[in-house]
């Protein structure tokens, strides 16, 4: 029977191939594995003890590598730099979110009609005897409506701590073009929305794209010295950000609870069960059962 050609792998198929590659290959026996078996991307193996496992074939490895390379090429320079910054913050002991959207209060532009409210003046039309000397009522206060803005942050992070006062929420805005940077600088309400939700705000951009004097003094600056790209360039702190106390409101905590923190793919540090047998031929499942029996006191 000829093997049908494998179509373009969907995300769920790529995820399952990576999971099988990173594990001992225990099957789930679902529809995804039926597709992978039919396409010849995995094969079913059976040990002497009757334990079935799934192994990637050479075709499966090639398709998985092609999918990952295509995904890396599709990732923009902006996304790569944002991931680089997120990894730096994660290594520094912070909890990080990427592309987080939060609602922040901002000040409305001043309205000329609100600048000088009309004062109450006693005139001929005012009934006599209502107010004595010096008892004129004050002019009514003008209540300007509250303005809200959705702030989509490239990188949002807080310190990994159990004390709320030590959270120090921070926003890092990633810019890879001068036009994008100065488009931000022309919109002060956007920066104000960021400042309302964090203690420190930073701009991160490649070295030589802008001068520190062109950036608002409240914002810190990171520059990336990239010879060939932004993935491995040296990160330099050019100017620290102004620190201000910030207590995250309850809606922000709800938004963080609904969002997934940034978690890079760390295959090199995750414990793997790549082989069914170890070097001396001991069955991995038998060793696991022996450890469980020992824990139960059998």
GROMACS .gro file of C-alpha atoms in nm:
model
  298
    1UNK     CA    1   0.000   0.000   0.000
    2UNK     CA    2   0.147   0.334  -0.104
    3UNK     CA    3   0.186   0.604   0.157
    4UNK     CA    4  -0.031   0.909   0.078
    5UNK     CA    5   0.163   1.232   0.041
    6UNK     CA    6   0.171   1.443   0.354
    7UNK     CA    7  -0.013   1.774   0.312
    8UNK     CA    8   0.095   2.098   0.470
    9UNK     CA    9   0.135   2.031   0.839
   10UNK     CA   10  -0.108   2.212   1.063
   11UNK     CA   11  -0.005   2.353   1.398
   12UNK     CA   12  -0.148   2.059   1.593
   13UNK     CA   13   0.052   1.812   1.381
   14UNK     CA   14   0.376   2.006   1.428
   15UNK     CA   15   0.314   2.027   1.801
   16UNK     CA   16   0.255   1.653   1.828
   17UNK     CA   17   0.568   1.573   1.625
   18UNK     CA   18   0.774   1.792   1.858
   19UNK     CA   19   0.617   1.629   2.165
   20UNK     CA   20   0.698   1.282   2.035
   21UNK     CA   21   1.054   1.389   1.952
   22UNK     CA   22   1.105   1.527   2.302
   23UNK     CA   23   0.954   1.233   2.491
   24UNK     CA   24   0.967   0.856   2.509
   25UNK     CA   25   0.696   0.839   2.243
   26UNK     CA   26   0.402   0.711   2.445
   27UNK     CA   27   0.103   0.716   2.206
   28UNK     CA   28  -0.218   0.908   2.271
   29UNK     CA   29  -0.415   0.711   2.008
   30UNK     CA   30  -0.610   1.010   1.883
   31UNK     CA   31  -0.694   1.142   1.536
   32UNK     CA   32  -0.372   1.344   1.516
   33UNK     CA   33  -0.159   1.033   1.546
   34UNK     CA   34  -0.377   0.857   1.287
   35UNK     CA   35  -0.284   1.133   1.040
   36UNK     CA   36   0.085   1.115   1.127
   37UNK     CA   37   0.090   0.736   1.087
   38UNK     CA   38  -0.097   0.751   0.756
   39UNK     CA   39   0.143   1.011   0.619
   40UNK     CA   40   0.447   0.808   0.720
   41UNK     CA   41   0.580   1.076   0.954
   42UNK     CA   42   0.584   0.840   1.255
   43UNK     CA   43   0.600   0.465   1.294
   44UNK     CA   44   0.468   0.235   1.563
   45UNK     CA   45   0.723   0.026   1.752
   46UNK     CA   46   0.664  -0.249   2.004
   47UNK     CA   47   0.913  -0.358   2.269
   48UNK     CA   48   0.969  -0.715   2.385
   49UNK     CA   49   0.748  -0.639   2.685
   50UNK     CA   50   0.462  -0.537   2.456
   51UNK     CA   51   0.487  -0.162   2.514
   52UNK     CA   52   0.397   0.042   2.206
   53UNK     CA   53   0.573   0.368   2.127
   54UNK     CA   54   0.580   0.611   1.836
   55UNK     CA   55   0.903   0.713   1.663
   56UNK     CA   56   0.958   0.984   1.407
   57UNK     CA   57   1.064   0.856   1.068
   58UNK     CA   58   1.329   1.029   0.859
   59UNK     CA   59   1.047   1.192   0.663
   60UNK     CA   60   0.888   1.312   0.986
   61UNK     CA   61   1.216   1.466   1.101
   62UNK     CA   62   1.258   1.644   0.767
   63UNK     CA   63   0.904   1.784   0.776
   64UNK     CA   64   0.946   1.898   1.136
   65UNK     CA   65   1.274   2.074   1.053
   66UNK     CA   66   1.119   2.241   0.746
   67UNK     CA   67   0.825   2.366   0.950
   68UNK     CA   68   1.050   2.511   1.219
   69UNK     CA   69   1.278   2.682   0.966
   70UNK     CA   70   0.977   2.828   0.790
   71UNK     CA   71   0.844   2.960   1.118
   72UNK     CA   72   1.179   3.121   1.201
   73UNK     CA   73   1.190   3.289   0.859
   74UNK     CA   74   0.834   3.415   0.900
   75UNK     CA   75   0.915   3.576   1.232
   76UNK     CA   76   0.977   3.944   1.178
   77UNK     CA   77   1.276   4.139   1.300
   78UNK     CA   78   1.051   4.314   1.550
   79UNK     CA   79   0.932   3.983   1.695
   80UNK     CA   80   1.286   3.846   1.719
   81UNK     CA   81   1.404   4.152   1.909
   82UNK     CA   82   1.100   4.137   2.138
   83UNK     CA   83   1.174   3.771   2.213
   84UNK     CA   84   1.536   3.863   2.281
   85UNK     CA   85   1.431   4.129   2.533
   86UNK     CA   86   1.179   3.893   2.693
   87UNK     CA   87   1.450   3.631   2.741
   88UNK     CA   88   1.683   3.887   2.898
   89UNK     CA   89   1.412   3.990   3.145
   90UNK     CA   90   1.319   3.629   3.217
   91UNK     CA   91   1.682   3.548   3.294
   92UNK     CA   92   1.687   3.847   3.529
   93UNK     CA   93   1.413   3.698   3.748
   94UNK     CA   94   1.104   3.867   3.605
   95UNK     CA   95   0.769   3.729   3.491
   96UNK     CA   96   0.717   3.838   3.130
   97UNK     CA   97   0.420   3.877   2.895
   98UNK     CA   98   0.437   3.943   2.521
   99UNK     CA   99   0.188   4.158   2.327
  100UNK     CA  100  -0.030   4.219   2.630
  101UNK     CA  101  -0.329   4.450   2.579
  102UNK     CA  102  -0.448   4.650   2.881
  103UNK     CA  103  -0.687   4.940   2.929
  104UNK     CA  104  -0.532   5.250   3.083
  105UNK     CA  105  -0.674   5.590   3.187
  106UNK     CA  106  -0.541   5.894   3.004
  107UNK     CA  107  -0.604   6.268   3.027
  108UNK     CA  108  -0.819   6.427   2.762
  109UNK     CA  109  -0.672   6.724   2.574
  110UNK     CA  110  -0.765   7.056   2.728
  111UNK     CA  111  -1.095   7.196   2.601
  112UNK     CA  112  -1.099   7.577   2.566
  113UNK     CA  113  -1.463   7.583   2.671
  114UNK     CA  114  -1.367   7.418   3.001
  115UNK     CA  115  -1.079   7.650   3.081
  116UNK     CA  116  -1.285   7.937   3.224
  117UNK     CA  117  -1.622   7.828   3.364
  118UNK     CA  118  -1.884   8.098   3.380
  119UNK     CA  119  -1.895   8.262   3.723
  120UNK     CA  120  -2.224   8.325   3.898
  121UNK     CA  121  -2.309   8.695   3.877
  122UNK     CA  122  -2.582   8.869   4.070
  123UNK     CA  123  -2.784   9.074   3.823
  124UNK     CA  124  -3.126   9.224   3.791
  125UNK     CA  125  -3.282   8.888   3.699
  126UNK     CA  126  -3.166   8.733   4.027
  127UNK     CA  127  -3.441   8.729   4.290
  128UNK     CA  128  -3.354   8.959   4.578
  129UNK     CA  129  -3.303   8.820   4.922
  130UNK     CA  130  -3.176   8.478   4.817
  131UNK     CA  131  -2.813   8.551   4.906
  132UNK     CA  132  -2.660   8.799   5.141
  133UNK     CA  133  -2.334   8.986   5.090
  134UNK     CA  134  -2.045   8.747   5.020
  135UNK     CA  135  -2.276   8.445   4.993
  136UNK     CA  136  -2.284   8.403   4.616
  137UNK     CA  137  -2.264   8.035   4.516
  138UNK     CA  138  -1.952   7.908   4.347
  139UNK     CA  139  -1.952   7.826   3.981
  140UNK     CA  140  -2.033   7.461   3.912
  141UNK     CA  141  -1.731   7.241   3.857
  142UNK     CA  142  -1.682   7.103   3.509
  143UNK     CA  143  -1.666   6.724   3.514
  144UNK     CA  144  -1.465   6.609   3.216
  145UNK     CA  145  -1.536   6.252   3.111
  146UNK     CA  146  -1.273   5.989   3.187
  147UNK     CA  147  -1.077   5.876   2.883
  148UNK     CA  148  -0.950   5.523   2.834
  149UNK     CA  149  -0.701   5.388   2.587
  150UNK     CA  150  -0.607   5.033   2.495
  151UNK     CA  151  -0.233   4.993   2.535
  152UNK     CA  152  -0.076   4.700   2.352
  153UNK     CA  153   0.261   4.643   2.510
  154UNK     CA  154   0.539   4.463   2.325
  155UNK     CA  155   0.693   4.334   2.650
  156UNK     CA  156   0.536   4.372   2.995
  157UNK     CA  157   0.707   4.231   3.303
  158UNK     CA  158   0.698   4.229   3.682
  159UNK     CA  159   0.952   4.111   3.936
  160UNK     CA  160   0.913   3.756   4.065
  161UNK     CA  161   0.832   3.844   4.425
  162UNK     CA  162   0.575   3.784   4.697
  163UNK     CA  163   0.567   4.149   4.808
  164UNK     CA  164   0.338   4.375   4.606
  165UNK     CA  165   0.552   4.683   4.669
  166UNK     CA  166   0.850   4.511   4.502
  167UNK     CA  167   0.672   4.420   4.177
  168UNK     CA  168   0.811   4.716   3.978
  169UNK     CA  169   0.605   4.659   3.660
  170UNK     CA  170   0.790   4.766   3.346
  171UNK     CA  171   0.707   4.814   2.978
  172UNK     CA  172   0.961   4.766   2.699
  173UNK     CA  173   0.856   4.903   2.361
  174UNK     CA  174   1.042   4.751   2.067
  175UNK     CA  175   1.124   4.967   1.766
  176UNK     CA  176   1.317   4.850   1.461
  177UNK     CA  177   1.261   5.151   1.236
  178UNK     CA  178   1.303   5.522   1.294
  179UNK     CA  179   0.964   5.595   1.139
  180UNK     CA  180   0.789   5.365   1.387
  181UNK     CA  181   0.975   5.520   1.679
  182UNK     CA  182   0.887   5.878   1.589
  183UNK     CA  183   0.529   5.781   1.517
  184UNK     CA  184   0.510   5.682   1.884
  185UNK     CA  185   0.676   6.003   1.995
  186UNK     CA  186   0.407   6.206   1.817
  187UNK     CA  187   0.133   6.048   2.033
  188UNK     CA  188   0.180   6.146   2.398
  189UNK     CA  189  -0.145   5.978   2.505
  190UNK     CA  190  -0.001   5.641   2.401
  191UNK     CA  191   0.302   5.693   2.621
  192UNK     CA  192   0.078   5.819   2.901
  193UNK     CA  193  -0.121   5.494   2.886
  194UNK     CA  194   0.200   5.294   2.931
  195UNK     CA  195   0.316   5.515   3.217
  196UNK     CA  196  -0.016   5.467   3.399
  197UNK     CA  197   0.038   5.090   3.417
  198UNK     CA  198   0.403   5.056   3.512
  199UNK     CA  199   0.686   5.194   3.720
  200UNK     CA  200   0.938   5.214   3.435
  201UNK     CA  201   0.906   5.256   3.058
  202UNK     CA  202   1.179   5.168   2.810
  203UNK     CA  203   1.246   5.199   2.439
  204UNK     CA  204   1.455   4.922   2.280
  205UNK     CA  205   1.595   4.974   1.931
  206UNK     CA  206   1.906   4.896   1.723
  207UNK     CA  207   2.210   5.111   1.789
  208UNK     CA  208   2.237   5.423   1.574
  209UNK     CA  209   1.864   5.448   1.499
  210UNK     CA  210   1.804   5.747   1.729
  211UNK     CA  211   1.989   5.972   1.971
  212UNK     CA  212   1.908   5.974   2.345
  213UNK     CA  213   1.819   6.346   2.329
  214UNK     CA  214   1.537   6.258   2.088
  215UNK     CA  215   1.367   6.031   2.344
  216UNK     CA  216   1.160   6.170   2.635
  217UNK     CA  217   1.371   6.187   2.949
  218UNK     CA  218   1.116   5.981   3.144
  219UNK     CA  219   1.183   5.677   2.927
  220UNK     CA  220   1.487   5.456   2.955
  221UNK     CA  221   1.681   5.338   2.651
  222UNK     CA  222   1.825   5.000   2.555
  223UNK     CA  223   2.016   4.967   2.230
  224UNK     CA  224   2.117   4.646   2.056
  225UNK     CA  225   2.452   4.638   1.877
  226UNK     CA  226   2.370   4.394   1.599
  227UNK     CA  227   2.638   4.305   1.350
  228UNK     CA  228   2.431   4.057   1.149
  229UNK     CA  229   2.100   4.059   1.334
  230UNK     CA  230   1.919   4.137   1.656
  231UNK     CA  231   1.928   3.780   1.787
  232UNK     CA  232   2.285   3.776   1.916
  233UNK     CA  233   2.386   4.143   1.939
  234UNK     CA  234   2.514   4.302   2.257
  235UNK     CA  235   2.247   4.483   2.461
  236UNK     CA  236   2.359   4.815   2.613
  237UNK     CA  237   2.182   5.028   2.873
  238UNK     CA  238   2.213   5.384   2.744
  239UNK     CA  239   1.988   5.562   2.993
  240UNK     CA  240   1.792   5.439   3.296
  241UNK     CA  241   1.418   5.496   3.310
  242UNK     CA  242   1.254   5.726   3.560
  243UNK     CA  243   1.109   5.516   3.841
  244UNK     CA  244   0.768   5.596   3.983
  245UNK     CA  245   0.550   5.403   4.229
  246UNK     CA  246   0.278   5.204   4.058
  247UNK     CA  247   0.013   4.977   4.205
  248UNK     CA  248  -0.156   4.758   3.949
  249UNK     CA  249  -0.536   4.787   3.961
  250UNK     CA  250  -0.762   4.484   3.987
  251UNK     CA  251  -0.862   4.478   3.615
  252UNK     CA  252  -0.493   4.447   3.524
  253UNK     CA  253  -0.455   4.144   3.752
  254UNK     CA  254  -0.757   3.985   3.584
  255UNK     CA  255  -0.601   4.048   3.243
  256UNK     CA  256  -0.273   3.892   3.359
  257UNK     CA  257  -0.460   3.590   3.495
  258UNK     CA  258  -0.623   3.536   3.154
  259UNK     CA  259  -0.291   3.568   2.968
  260UNK     CA  260  -0.007   3.320   2.938
  261UNK     CA  261   0.336   3.440   3.054
  262UNK     CA  262   0.622   3.424   2.808
  263UNK     CA  263   0.781   3.077   2.810
  264UNK     CA  264   1.058   3.021   2.553
  265UNK     CA  265   1.125   2.680   2.409
  266UNK     CA  266   1.406   2.534   2.621
  267UNK     CA  267   1.461   2.189   2.487
  268UNK     CA  268   1.820   2.181   2.607
  269UNK     CA  269   1.723   2.208   2.975
  270UNK     CA  270   1.409   1.997   2.981
  271UNK     CA  271   1.462   1.636   3.096
  272UNK     CA  272   1.401   1.406   2.804
  273UNK     CA  273   1.315   1.039   2.773
  274UNK     CA  274   1.443   1.001   2.423
  275UNK     CA  275   1.531   0.632   2.440
  276UNK     CA  276   1.313   0.347   2.549
  277UNK     CA  277   1.615   0.155   2.684
  278UNK     CA  278   1.917   0.298   2.858
  279UNK     CA  279   2.271   0.189   2.791
  280UNK     CA  280   2.261  -0.128   3.005
  281UNK     CA  281   1.934  -0.243   2.844
  282UNK     CA  282   1.705  -0.166   3.137
  283UNK     CA  283   1.351  -0.092   3.029
  284UNK     CA  284   1.257   0.266   3.116
  285UNK     CA  285   0.902   0.172   3.210
  286UNK     CA  286   1.023  -0.114   3.430
  287UNK     CA  287   1.257   0.125   3.610
  288UNK     CA  288   0.973   0.370   3.658
  289UNK     CA  289   0.748   0.097   3.802
  290UNK     CA  290   1.027  -0.009   4.037
  291UNK     CA  291   1.062   0.347   4.166
  292UNK     CA  292   0.687   0.371   4.221
  293UNK     CA  293   0.683   0.039   4.410
  294UNK     CA  294   0.969   0.159   4.628
  295UNK     CA  295   0.783   0.481   4.705
  296UNK     CA  296   0.476   0.281   4.809
  297UNK     CA  297   0.689   0.058   5.034
  298UNK     CA  298   0.617  -0.260   4.834
   0.00000   0.00000   0.00000
